[in-house]
Every structure is written in C-alpha cells, then in structure tokens.
Short mmCIF file of C-alpha atoms and ligand atoms in Angstrom, two decimals:
data_model
loop_
_atom_site.label_atom_id
_atom_site.label_comp_id
_atom_site.label_asym_id
_atom_site.label_seq_id
_atom_site.Cartn_x
_atom_site.Cartn_y
_atom_site.Cartn_z
CA UNK A 262 20.40 78.68 54.61
CA UNK A 263 18.29 79.26 51.27
CA UNK A 264 16.82 76.05 50.17
CA UNK A 265 18.02 74.50 47.05
CA UNK A 266 15.48 73.78 44.60
CA UNK A 267 17.33 71.35 41.63
CA UNK A 268 20.65 69.31 41.54
CA UNK A 269 21.68 69.55 37.81
CA UNK A 270 24.69 67.52 36.58
CA UNK A 271 26.60 68.42 32.84
CA UNK A 272 26.85 65.96 30.16
CA UNK A 273 30.52 64.85 30.90
CA UNK A 274 27.89 63.31 33.80
CA UNK A 275 25.99 61.06 31.94
CA UNK A 276 26.93 57.46 33.35
CA UNK A 277 29.24 55.87 30.72
CA UNK A 278 27.66 51.84 32.38
CA UNK A 279 24.21 50.25 33.20
CA UNK A 280 24.02 48.66 36.92
CA UNK A 281 23.04 44.86 36.47
CA UNK A 282 21.61 44.25 39.71
CA UNK A 283 21.29 40.20 38.89
CA UNK A 284 25.25 40.64 39.12
CA UNK A 285 25.17 40.83 42.72
CA UNK A 286 21.70 39.59 43.83
CA UNK A 287 22.03 36.13 46.60
CA UNK A 288 18.90 34.78 45.13
CA UNK A 289 19.00 35.31 41.12
CA UNK A 290 16.04 35.72 39.40
CA UNK A 291 14.75 32.27 38.06
CA UNK A 292 15.30 31.89 33.88
CA UNK A 293 12.73 32.55 31.42
CA UNK A 294 11.68 29.32 30.04
CA UNK A 295 10.70 27.85 26.64
CA UNK A 296 6.81 27.03 27.15
CA UNK A 297 7.10 23.37 25.15
CA UNK A 298 10.12 21.96 26.46
CA UNK A 299 10.55 23.77 29.71
CA UNK A 300 14.10 24.24 29.05
CA UNK A 301 15.80 27.23 30.28
CA UNK A 302 16.74 29.81 27.85
CA UNK A 303 19.95 30.72 26.82
CA UNK A 304 20.79 33.94 24.89
CA UNK A 305 20.66 31.85 21.70
CA UNK A 306 17.14 31.13 22.05
CA UNK A 307 16.18 35.01 22.52
CA UNK A 308 18.46 35.74 18.95
CA UNK A 309 15.00 35.26 16.60
CA UNK A 310 13.38 37.18 18.92
CA UNK A 311 15.43 40.28 20.12
CA UNK A 312 18.67 41.91 19.16
CA UNK A 313 21.73 39.82 19.61
CA UNK A 314 23.58 42.05 22.54
CA UNK A 315 20.02 42.26 24.09
CA UNK A 316 19.39 38.97 24.17
CA UNK A 317 22.96 38.89 25.81
CA UNK A 318 22.35 41.41 28.65
CA UNK A 319 18.76 39.41 29.10
CA UNK A 320 20.38 36.65 30.67
CA UNK A 321 23.66 38.39 31.83
CA UNK A 322 23.92 37.27 35.70
CA UNK A 323 27.53 38.05 35.88
CA UNK A 324 28.23 41.37 34.38
CA UNK A 325 27.24 44.20 37.78
CA UNK A 326 28.33 47.41 34.64
CA UNK A 327 27.49 46.91 31.42
CA UNK A 328 29.49 50.07 28.71
CA UNK A 329 26.75 52.05 27.26
CA UNK A 330 27.74 52.48 23.77
CA UNK A 331 28.79 55.52 22.60
CA UNK A 332 26.39 56.06 19.83
CA UNK A 333 23.68 55.70 22.11
CA UNK A 334 25.69 58.08 24.90
CA UNK A 335 25.40 60.91 22.17
CA UNK A 336 21.40 60.28 21.72
CA UNK A 337 20.84 60.22 25.36
CA UNK A 338 22.59 64.15 25.31
CA UNK A 339 19.41 64.93 23.73
CA UNK A 340 17.72 65.57 27.06
CA UNK A 341 20.28 63.78 29.71
CA UNK A 342 21.15 64.42 32.86
CA UNK A 343 17.76 65.00 33.61
CA UNK A 344 17.39 67.12 36.70
CA UNK A 345 16.82 66.04 40.22
CA UNK A 346 13.94 68.51 42.23
CA UNK A 347 13.20 68.86 45.77
CA UNK A 348 9.72 69.38 45.80
CA UNK A 349 9.76 72.26 48.63
CA UNK A 350 6.47 73.40 47.25
CA UNK A 351 5.02 69.80 48.22
CA UNK A 352 6.26 69.58 51.45
CA UNK A 353 5.07 73.21 52.44
CA UNK A 354 1.47 72.35 51.37
CA UNK A 355 1.78 68.87 53.61
CA UNK A 356 3.50 70.61 56.27
CA UNK A 357 5.62 67.68 56.61
CA UNK A 358 9.12 67.93 58.14
CA UNK A 359 9.74 65.00 55.22
CA UNK A 360 12.48 66.18 52.22
CA UNK A 361 10.61 64.97 49.41
CA UNK A 362 12.98 65.11 46.33
CA UNK A 363 11.56 63.85 42.62
CA UNK A 364 13.91 62.81 39.54
CA UNK A 365 12.27 64.52 36.74
CA UNK A 366 12.41 62.12 33.75
CA UNK A 367 9.16 63.88 32.30
CA UNK A 368 11.66 66.56 30.54
CA UNK A 369 12.51 63.65 27.57
CA UNK A 370 11.21 64.92 24.20
CA UNK A 371 8.62 62.29 24.44
CA UNK A 372 7.93 63.03 28.14
CA UNK A 373 8.88 60.00 30.03
CA UNK A 374 11.75 57.84 31.03
CA UNK A 375 10.94 55.19 27.99
CA UNK A 376 13.46 56.62 25.43
CA UNK A 377 16.55 55.43 27.99
CA UNK A 378 15.62 52.07 26.66
CA UNK A 379 14.25 52.62 23.60
CA UNK A 380 17.56 54.49 21.93
CA UNK A 381 19.59 51.07 22.97
CA UNK A 382 17.07 48.79 21.86
CA UNK A 383 16.86 50.83 18.53
CA UNK A 384 20.37 51.01 18.16
CA UNK A 385 21.35 46.89 19.20
CA UNK A 386 18.74 46.37 16.41
CA UNK A 387 20.21 48.58 13.89
CA UNK A 388 23.96 46.72 14.73
CA UNK A 389 22.32 43.50 14.16
CA UNK A 390 21.54 44.87 10.47
CA UNK A 391 17.28 45.02 10.64
CA UNK A 392 15.45 47.35 8.92
CA UNK A 393 12.51 46.76 11.07
CA UNK A 394 11.06 47.17 14.19
CA UNK A 395 7.68 46.10 15.67
CA UNK A 396 6.38 46.71 19.52
CA UNK A 397 3.31 47.64 21.02
CA UNK A 398 2.07 50.42 23.42
CA UNK A 399 -0.73 50.82 25.73
CA UNK A 400 -1.08 54.57 26.70
CA UNK A 401 1.43 54.83 23.74
CA UNK A 402 4.13 56.55 25.91
CA UNK A 403 6.77 52.98 25.19
CA UNK A 404 5.13 53.87 21.30
CA UNK A 405 6.16 56.93 21.42
CA UNK A 406 9.68 57.02 22.66
CA UNK A 407 10.58 53.96 19.93
CA UNK A 408 8.96 55.89 17.20
CA UNK A 409 11.30 58.40 17.84
CA UNK A 410 14.40 55.96 18.51
CA UNK A 411 13.70 53.89 15.42
CA UNK A 412 14.22 57.58 13.25
CA UNK A 413 17.59 58.38 14.74
CA UNK A 414 18.39 55.36 13.89
CA UNK A 415 16.78 54.75 10.85
CA UNK A 416 14.36 51.70 11.38
CA UNK A 417 10.97 51.80 9.96
CA UNK A 418 8.75 50.70 13.03
CA UNK A 419 5.17 49.16 13.23
CA UNK A 420 3.15 49.52 16.58
CA UNK A 421 0.28 47.45 17.51
CA UNK A 422 -1.65 50.19 20.52
CA UNK A 423 -4.33 48.92 22.67
CA UNK A 424 -7.55 50.04 21.12
CA UNK A 425 -8.93 51.52 24.14
CA UNK A 426 -5.74 53.97 23.82
CA UNK A 427 -6.17 54.46 20.45
CA UNK A 428 -9.21 56.18 20.74
CA UNK A 429 -8.42 57.90 24.15
CA UNK A 430 -5.33 59.31 23.29
CA UNK A 431 -5.13 60.28 19.98
CA UNK A 432 -2.55 62.87 20.23
CA UNK A 433 0.02 59.84 21.55
CA UNK A 434 -0.95 58.43 17.68
CA UNK A 435 -0.35 61.91 16.30
CA UNK A 436 3.52 61.68 17.87
CA UNK A 437 4.34 58.12 16.25
CA UNK A 438 3.09 59.42 13.39
CA UNK A 439 4.69 62.65 13.32
CA UNK A 440 7.91 60.53 14.08
CA UNK A 441 7.01 58.32 11.35
CA UNK A 442 5.99 54.97 13.10
CA UNK A 443 3.41 53.34 11.36
CA UNK A 444 0.12 53.13 14.25
CA UNK A 445 -1.93 50.32 14.02
CA UNK A 446 -4.93 49.89 16.34
CA UNK A 447 -5.11 46.58 18.58
CA UNK A 448 -6.87 43.90 18.56
CA UNK A 449 -6.66 43.87 14.35
CA UNK A 450 -7.61 41.73 11.48
CA UNK A 451 -3.74 42.10 10.52
CA UNK A 452 -2.42 39.41 12.79
CA UNK A 453 -4.00 35.71 13.65
CA UNK A 454 -3.86 36.10 17.30
CA UNK A 455 -5.75 39.68 16.75
CA UNK A 456 -8.10 37.88 14.31
CA UNK A 457 -9.30 35.47 17.04
CA UNK A 458 -9.79 37.82 19.53
CA UNK A 459 -12.22 40.02 17.26
CA UNK A 460 -14.26 37.06 16.72
CA UNK A 461 -14.37 35.91 20.20
CA UNK A 462 -15.20 39.06 21.62
CA UNK A 463 -16.08 41.81 19.03
CA UNK A 464 -16.33 44.69 21.36
CA UNK A 465 -12.63 43.76 23.13
CA UNK A 466 -11.16 47.26 23.64
CA UNK A 467 -8.06 45.72 24.01
CA UNK A 468 -4.98 45.01 26.21
CA UNK A 469 -0.95 44.79 26.08
CA UNK A 470 -0.99 41.76 26.31
CA UNK A 471 -2.99 41.34 23.55
CA UNK A 472 -1.24 43.60 21.45
CA UNK A 473 2.34 41.89 22.34
CA UNK A 474 0.87 38.75 20.63
CA UNK A 475 0.45 41.33 17.45
CA UNK A 476 3.33 42.65 17.69
CA UNK A 477 5.97 39.31 17.75
CA UNK A 478 3.97 37.41 15.35
CA UNK A 479 4.42 40.63 12.76
CA UNK A 480 8.32 40.76 13.58
CA UNK A 481 8.33 36.60 13.32
CA UNK A 482 6.74 36.92 10.14
CA UNK A 483 8.53 40.14 8.51
CA UNK A 484 12.51 39.43 7.15
CA UNK A 485 14.72 41.96 8.68
CA UNK A 486 12.38 42.67 11.64
CA UNK A 487 12.83 42.23 15.20
CA UNK A 488 10.36 42.73 18.24
CA UNK A 489 11.04 45.36 21.15
CA UNK A 490 9.61 45.63 24.44
CA UNK A 491 9.52 48.77 26.43
CA UNK A 492 9.27 47.31 29.93
CA UNK A 493 8.57 43.92 32.42
CA UNK A 494 12.36 42.53 30.81
CA UNK A 495 15.96 42.57 32.33
CA UNK A 496 17.53 44.47 29.52
CA UNK A 497 14.85 46.58 29.92
CA UNK A 498 15.25 47.15 34.01
CA UNK A 499 19.22 47.69 32.88
CA UNK A 500 18.75 49.90 30.32
CA UNK A 501 16.74 52.52 32.77
CA UNK A 502 19.12 52.61 35.96
CA UNK A 503 20.95 55.32 34.08
CA UNK A 504 17.98 57.54 36.34
CA UNK A 505 19.06 56.10 39.48
CA UNK A 506 22.80 56.57 38.89
CA UNK A 507 22.35 59.83 38.05
CA UNK A 508 19.96 60.47 40.71
CA UNK A 509 22.77 59.03 43.12
CA UNK A 510 25.16 61.66 41.96
CA UNK A 511 22.26 63.91 42.30
CA UNK A 512 21.53 63.00 46.33
CA UNK A 513 24.69 63.61 47.16
CA UNK A 514 25.20 67.34 46.02
CA UNK A 515 22.04 67.21 48.16
CA UNK A 516 23.73 66.36 50.98
CA UNK A 517 21.44 63.68 51.37
CA UNK A 518 20.58 60.06 51.13
CA UNK A 519 17.17 58.83 50.60
CA UNK A 520 15.55 56.62 53.29
CA UNK A 521 12.49 55.71 50.80
CA UNK A 522 12.83 55.20 47.40
CA UNK A 523 9.49 55.42 45.17
CA UNK A 524 8.33 54.42 41.61
CA UNK A 525 5.22 53.74 40.09
CA UNK A 526 4.82 50.17 38.86
CA UNK A 527 3.68 49.00 35.40
CA UNK A 528 5.66 46.03 34.23
CA UNK A 529 9.08 47.47 36.31
CA UNK A 530 11.30 49.17 34.41
CA UNK A 531 10.90 52.80 36.01
CA UNK A 532 11.13 51.38 39.50
CA UNK A 533 13.89 49.67 38.73
CA UNK A 534 15.40 52.67 37.14
CA UNK A 535 15.51 54.91 39.83
CA UNK A 536 16.03 51.75 42.71
CA UNK A 537 18.51 49.81 41.53
CA UNK A 538 21.29 51.52 41.84
CA UNK A 539 20.16 52.48 45.41
CA UNK A 540 18.99 48.99 46.42
CA UNK A 541 23.00 47.83 45.52
CA UNK A 542 23.86 49.53 48.79
CA UNK A 543 21.44 47.40 50.55
CA UNK A 544 22.74 44.66 49.07
CA UNK A 545 26.14 45.19 49.92
CA UNK A 546 25.13 45.93 53.67
CA UNK A 547 26.20 49.76 53.69
CA UNK A 548 22.56 50.84 53.63
CA UNK A 549 18.49 50.23 54.94
CA UNK A 550 16.91 52.09 52.39
CA UNK A 551 13.01 51.30 51.84
CA UNK A 552 12.08 50.86 48.40
CA UNK A 553 8.26 51.21 47.50
CA UNK A 554 6.72 49.91 44.58
CA UNK A 555 3.15 52.06 43.53
CA UNK A 556 0.51 49.90 41.67
CA UNK A 557 -2.82 50.79 40.88
CA UNK A 558 -5.83 48.44 43.16
CA UNK A 559 -7.03 48.03 39.72
CA UNK A 560 -4.45 45.91 38.70
CA UNK A 561 -2.73 44.21 41.95
CA UNK A 562 -0.10 41.90 40.35
CA UNK A 563 2.86 42.81 43.38
CA UNK A 564 0.26 43.35 46.14
CA UNK A 565 -2.63 40.68 45.44
CA UNK A 566 -0.56 38.17 42.16
CA UNK A 567 0.93 34.72 42.69
CA UNK A 568 4.40 34.03 41.91
CA UNK A 569 4.38 31.93 39.12
CA UNK A 570 5.58 30.99 35.71
CA UNK A 571 3.63 32.85 33.17
CA UNK A 572 3.44 34.20 29.57
CA UNK A 573 4.05 38.02 28.85
CA UNK A 574 1.30 38.33 26.37
CA UNK A 575 -2.19 37.15 26.38
CA UNK A 576 -2.19 34.42 23.27
CA UNK A 577 0.90 32.72 24.87
CA UNK A 578 3.96 33.48 22.33
CA UNK A 579 6.59 35.07 24.75
CA UNK A 580 8.80 32.38 26.86
CA UNK A 581 7.68 31.64 30.17
CA UNK A 582 8.94 34.21 33.09
CA UNK A 583 9.08 33.50 36.60
CA UNK A 584 6.58 36.90 37.82
CA UNK A 585 3.96 37.60 40.04
CA UNK A 586 1.02 37.62 38.20
CA UNK A 587 -2.55 37.90 38.08
CA UNK A 588 -2.63 35.45 35.17
CA UNK A 589 -2.18 36.59 31.55
CA UNK A 590 -6.11 36.41 30.59
CA UNK A 591 -6.42 38.40 33.41
CA UNK A 592 -8.23 42.07 32.15
CA UNK A 593 -7.47 45.50 33.95
CA UNK A 594 -10.50 48.16 34.54
CA UNK A 595 -10.17 50.89 32.01
CA UNK A 596 -8.10 53.36 34.38
CA UNK A 597 -6.11 55.84 33.06
CA UNK A 598 -2.71 55.05 33.81
CA UNK A 599 -2.80 52.99 30.62
CA UNK A 600 0.69 52.20 31.64
CA UNK A 601 0.27 50.52 34.37
CA UNK A 602 -2.02 48.02 33.03
CA UNK A 603 -0.32 45.14 33.20
CA UNK A 604 -0.66 41.66 34.21
CA UNK A 605 2.72 40.83 35.58
CA UNK A 606 5.74 42.18 36.92
CA UNK A 607 9.51 41.41 35.60
CA UNK A 608 11.30 39.06 36.95
CA UNK A 609 14.21 40.99 38.90
CA UNK A 610 11.71 43.07 40.95
CA UNK A 611 9.65 39.50 41.47
CA UNK A 612 12.59 38.10 42.90
CA UNK A 613 13.96 41.45 45.07
CA UNK A 614 9.49 41.08 46.31
CA UNK A 615 9.82 37.38 47.44
CA UNK A 616 13.28 37.86 49.13
CA UNK A 617 11.55 40.99 51.01
CA UNK A 618 14.22 43.63 49.19
CA UNK A 619 11.38 45.49 48.01
CA UNK A 620 7.80 47.10 49.24
CA UNK A 621 4.92 47.29 47.19
CA UNK A 622 1.58 49.37 48.18
CA UNK A 623 -1.73 49.51 45.85
CA UNK A 624 -3.54 52.82 45.43
CA UNK A 625 -6.76 53.78 44.04
CA UNK A 626 -7.41 55.72 41.46
CA UNK A 627 -8.65 58.79 43.10
CA UNK A 628 -6.50 59.17 45.34
CA UNK A 629 -3.52 58.97 42.57
CA UNK A 630 -5.13 62.14 41.18
CA UNK A 631 -5.90 63.40 43.97
CA UNK A 632 -2.03 63.51 44.22
CA UNK A 633 -1.43 64.23 40.96
CA UNK A 634 -3.66 67.66 41.22
CA UNK A 635 -1.68 68.53 44.40
CA UNK A 636 1.52 68.21 42.62
CA UNK A 637 0.27 70.15 39.58
CA UNK A 638 -0.60 72.63 41.78
CA UNK A 639 2.67 72.71 43.98
CA UNK A 640 5.39 71.73 41.50
CA UNK A 641 3.70 73.35 38.40
CA UNK A 642 4.50 69.99 36.29
CA UNK A 643 1.08 67.68 35.32
CA UNK A 644 2.35 64.41 36.30
CA UNK A 645 0.76 61.34 33.91
CA UNK A 646 -1.92 59.09 35.80
CA UNK A 647 0.96 56.75 35.93
CA UNK A 648 3.33 58.88 37.91
CA UNK A 649 0.66 60.10 40.12
CA UNK A 650 1.03 56.80 41.82
CA UNK A 651 4.35 57.26 42.87
CA UNK A 652 3.71 60.89 43.96
CA UNK A 653 0.26 59.41 46.16
CA UNK A 654 3.07 57.00 48.07
CA UNK A 655 5.54 59.79 48.32
CA UNK A 656 2.23 61.76 50.20
CA UNK A 657 1.84 58.87 52.19
CA UNK A 658 5.41 58.66 53.04
CA UNK A 659 5.29 62.16 53.82
CA UNK A 660 2.38 62.28 55.79
CA UNK A 661 3.32 59.27 58.20
CA UNK A 662 6.81 61.35 58.47
CA UNK A 663 4.87 64.21 59.90
CA UNK A 664 3.01 61.91 62.37
CA UNK A 665 5.91 60.41 63.70
CA UNK A 666 7.81 64.35 63.78
CA UNK A 667 10.72 63.17 62.15
CA UNK A 668 12.50 63.83 59.14
CA UNK A 669 12.63 61.49 56.35
CA UNK A 670 14.07 61.90 53.21
CA UNK A 671 11.78 60.54 50.26
CA UNK A 672 12.75 60.13 46.74
CA UNK A 673 10.43 59.53 43.74
CA UNK A 674 10.85 58.75 40.45
CA UNK A 675 8.21 61.28 38.01
CA UNK A 676 8.23 59.08 35.24
CA UNK A 677 6.37 61.33 32.71
CA UNK A 678 3.92 64.08 32.14
CA UNK A 679 0.81 64.13 31.69
CA UNK A 680 -0.14 66.74 28.98
CA UNK A 681 -1.40 64.54 26.67
CA UNK A 682 -3.83 62.90 29.06
CA UNK A 683 -5.13 65.74 29.81
CA UNK A 684 -8.65 64.32 29.34
CA UNK A 685 -8.15 62.08 31.92
CA UNK A 686 -7.95 65.21 33.75
CA UNK A 687 -11.19 66.12 32.64
CA UNK A 688 -12.77 63.44 33.49
CA UNK A 689 -11.40 63.62 37.38
CA UNK A 690 -12.25 67.53 37.62
CA UNK A 691 -15.62 66.84 37.08
CA UNK A 692 -16.02 64.02 38.76
CA UNK A 693 -16.51 61.30 36.61
CA UNK A 694 -13.93 58.90 37.65
CA UNK A 695 -14.34 56.14 39.93
CA UNK A 696 -12.47 53.65 41.79
CA UNK A 697 -12.43 50.47 40.40
CA UNK A 698 -12.70 47.49 43.12
CA UNK A 699 -11.24 44.17 41.82
CA UNK A 700 -13.00 41.38 43.46
CA UNK A 701 -10.74 37.83 44.98
CA UNK A 702 -12.93 35.78 42.76
CA UNK A 703 -11.69 38.21 39.69
CA UNK A 704 -8.23 37.23 40.62
CA UNK A 705 -9.09 33.90 41.34
CA UNK A 706 -10.29 33.61 38.01
CA UNK A 707 -7.32 35.42 36.00
CA UNK A 708 -4.77 32.49 38.07
CA UNK A 709 -7.02 29.92 36.78
CA UNK A 710 -7.70 30.59 33.43
CA UNK A 711 -3.43 30.16 32.87
C1 PLP B 448 5.11 53.05 30.86
C2 PLP B 448 4.83 53.79 31.86
C3 PLP B 448 5.13 53.56 33.44
C4 PLP B 448 4.80 51.87 33.21
O1 PLP B 448 6.19 51.54 33.13
P1 PLP B 448 7.13 50.97 33.89
O2 PLP B 448 8.05 49.43 33.06
O3 PLP B 448 6.72 49.80 35.06
O4 PLP B 448 7.76 51.62 34.56
C5 PLP B 448 5.30 54.46 34.36
N1 PLP B 448 4.77 55.47 34.10
C6 PLP B 448 4.69 56.25 33.04
C7 PLP B 448 4.99 57.53 32.25
C8 PLP B 448 4.64 55.36 31.60
O5 PLP B 448 5.22 55.72 30.25
#
C-alpha cells in the first residue's frame, strides 16, 4: 500500500473546546503565591494583571473542557487545522523502522504555534474593554503572534523585545511593526526595571525575564491596559492543547497511536499543547505513551534545575510560581533558540515531571542544528532553531528503534519554521556555532541568587 504523507482535517473539525489537564491530574499543580503574603492566588488576585477570563482559566482545576469562543474559532480558520505529516523522507534517510509524524504548526501566518494563544488572549482582553495590551518577546515569535492578534481584535500593542534578538532578528521586528505594534528593545529606559538594569550592567543584552518586568510595569501604569504572556502560564498551555486535540484525530486517520510524543521546551506551551491530549489517556489508565520535553543543554531547567517557588521574571514582579527553575537571575547563553532561553518551566509540566508522568532531555546546540539541516534536506521545511530540539530528540528515538530493530511510532511538534532565523543557519553552515556548557557552579549560583 502506498504510504500516505499528510493527514488533513476540515474546518468543521477545528476543536470546539480546549483540554484543561489539571482537572484530571491526581496531584494538582500547587497554586501561585502572592510574594508578600505567601497566600495562594485566586482568580480575582490576577484581574489587575490579566483579562478576567484568562485569570479564571489560570486557576481552574475543575473543568476538563473549556469552550473556545466562536470569535476565536473563526480566526483559527485562517490557518487551522494544521497538517499532520508523516516524515517519510526523514525515515528513509535514517533507515529506521520507526514511523515519524510531525504536527506542522509552522503554517500559521506568524510561522509558529504562538498564534494559538495570542488570538484568545487578545479576544478576552477586548471583551474586558481593554484598549491596550503589553508583552515581552524573546526571539520575536510571541511578539509577532500577538501583534497580528491585537490588530485582528482592534487593540494597541507594545512589545518589549530582548535586545540581543532585536539586533539579531530585525525581520521579526519588521513583522510586528507591519502588523501595527510598537516594539521597544529591552532593557530600555522607559521603565524603572529597565533603567535599573542598564545602570547596573550597561552592556546587558537582555533576557526574557527582564523584558517581562518591563512589560508588566508598563501595563500597571497605563489605563485600560493589561499584560499578556506567551508561555509558562496554565491558560497558555490550555489554549495550545488545540494542537494535540487535532493531532489525536489525525493519528486516528493514520491508523496509529504514538509510543512517544515530543516537543521542544521553553516555558512549556507547545510541549503542553502536543502532549496533554495524549497524556489524558495515560491518566485514565488507557495508554502508556512516553512524553519527552527537549530543552537546550545551555538552559537545562528540567534536567538540572530545582523544583521550588520562583519568580517568572528577573525583577520579581510576577507571582511566585511553583516550577523547575535555574533561578530567576540565571542568564542563559546566547543560543539561537531564543524562545528556549527561559529560566523556568510552567507549573503543570513541573508537577508532571516531578510525578514521573513526563520526561526531559537536554540537547546541545550543534546537535540541534545538525538535526535541523537533515530535516530541511529531507522534508523540505527549514525548522525554527527551537523546533530543531524536538527534531533532534525524535531522531534519537528513531535511532534507538533501529538499534532495537523495532517499530516505534514517534510524534513531534514542529513548533515553527526558521525562515527568519537564517543568520543562525549561516553561522552553523560556516562552522561558527559552538555548544555552550553550563557548569554546576553556574547553576548553583543561579539558584542561590534567588
Ligand atoms: C516560543 C517558541 C518555543 C518555546 O516556547 P514554549 O512555550 O516552550 O512552546 C518553541 N518553538 C517556537 C517556534 C517558538 O516560537
């Protein structure tokens, strides 16, 4: 029988509900805490910062299914459902008995999965009567997604972009500006948090943690303005489950069920999105699928971090979040996978990791680019440097299958394409890229600085 390459759903198959895994977890993630009182945060405590409905979703641990608003589903149609593709050419190149599938989130107009949460976040802020929203962006993926979403729902957006990316990835800035957002390099002189860091460290290249501090500060000082975050938080993971819910139907069309599901890991949103709907069947005792989070060896919060309460940002403006963390003052090396340069992991995935329900692997930069180039040369898509971590982990699984001489069904999320990251590929092809080693001392120091 001829091998089928792509599995496509129709618009009518776009899920009508997101999946809230916390409702079905035996050990619930611990609550976020108010840093001053150490009291657990209720939805109302989050209202000053986030849209009402997003705040409710953040703390909802009872409803397994949350209705997707019709207005959001309508916008999802711009690019959803996304294809599930069998990586037949990569399988051939690896000469593996494994079947490798990937969910192609790179087809969104912004080039990544980030739009899945940007659209509902902009929508709920509009419903709340906001006129402005703020956010931060690392590599620029979240900023571009939110820029389009804000324009779509008629909101003004200010984006604090990590300075190193602002300089390395000028086209992401152009995209945000094309969609009408205001982009500011972070650290900037426009906030107290930014001014303090610039004064203390004049050459600081910025980090997600600092940019978050700046975006929160601006939101708190501006009327009718709230803050949004593109990863880490529970409501972001919730929105991203649309990836796995579609993939589940598509794997059914393929007549297979994954033995292992893989996602790259920054704060956890795309990993949550592809895995939670499948993990549900493990929780219900029906399946024993493995779930692998692929993180950069230079920012190894899952494999070498500690589980504890920590701030989500550098300055300490956010609530305390229960997470695997390297410490909120930890500054990761300037790897090209900017979206993975974050010190902590979302609280749901952190709890799942602690309970042994998901696994993690750390991968070095050179191995990820080697995987990315092989994927580009076989499947044709140039993957985002972030996504190459998932590909490298999938290749490892496929090689293991070959060694064992056993079929293994592998599913990974292609979180984005790399067409705006070509300078990274240039450097790799020129032999100018290196691995960044993190010593135990650096990790201890990051955790002590808390
Ligand atoms: C932001 C981003 C990531 C990392 O963020 P998660 O929240 O961990 O998914 C991964 N891949 C791409 C393409 C991204 O834009």
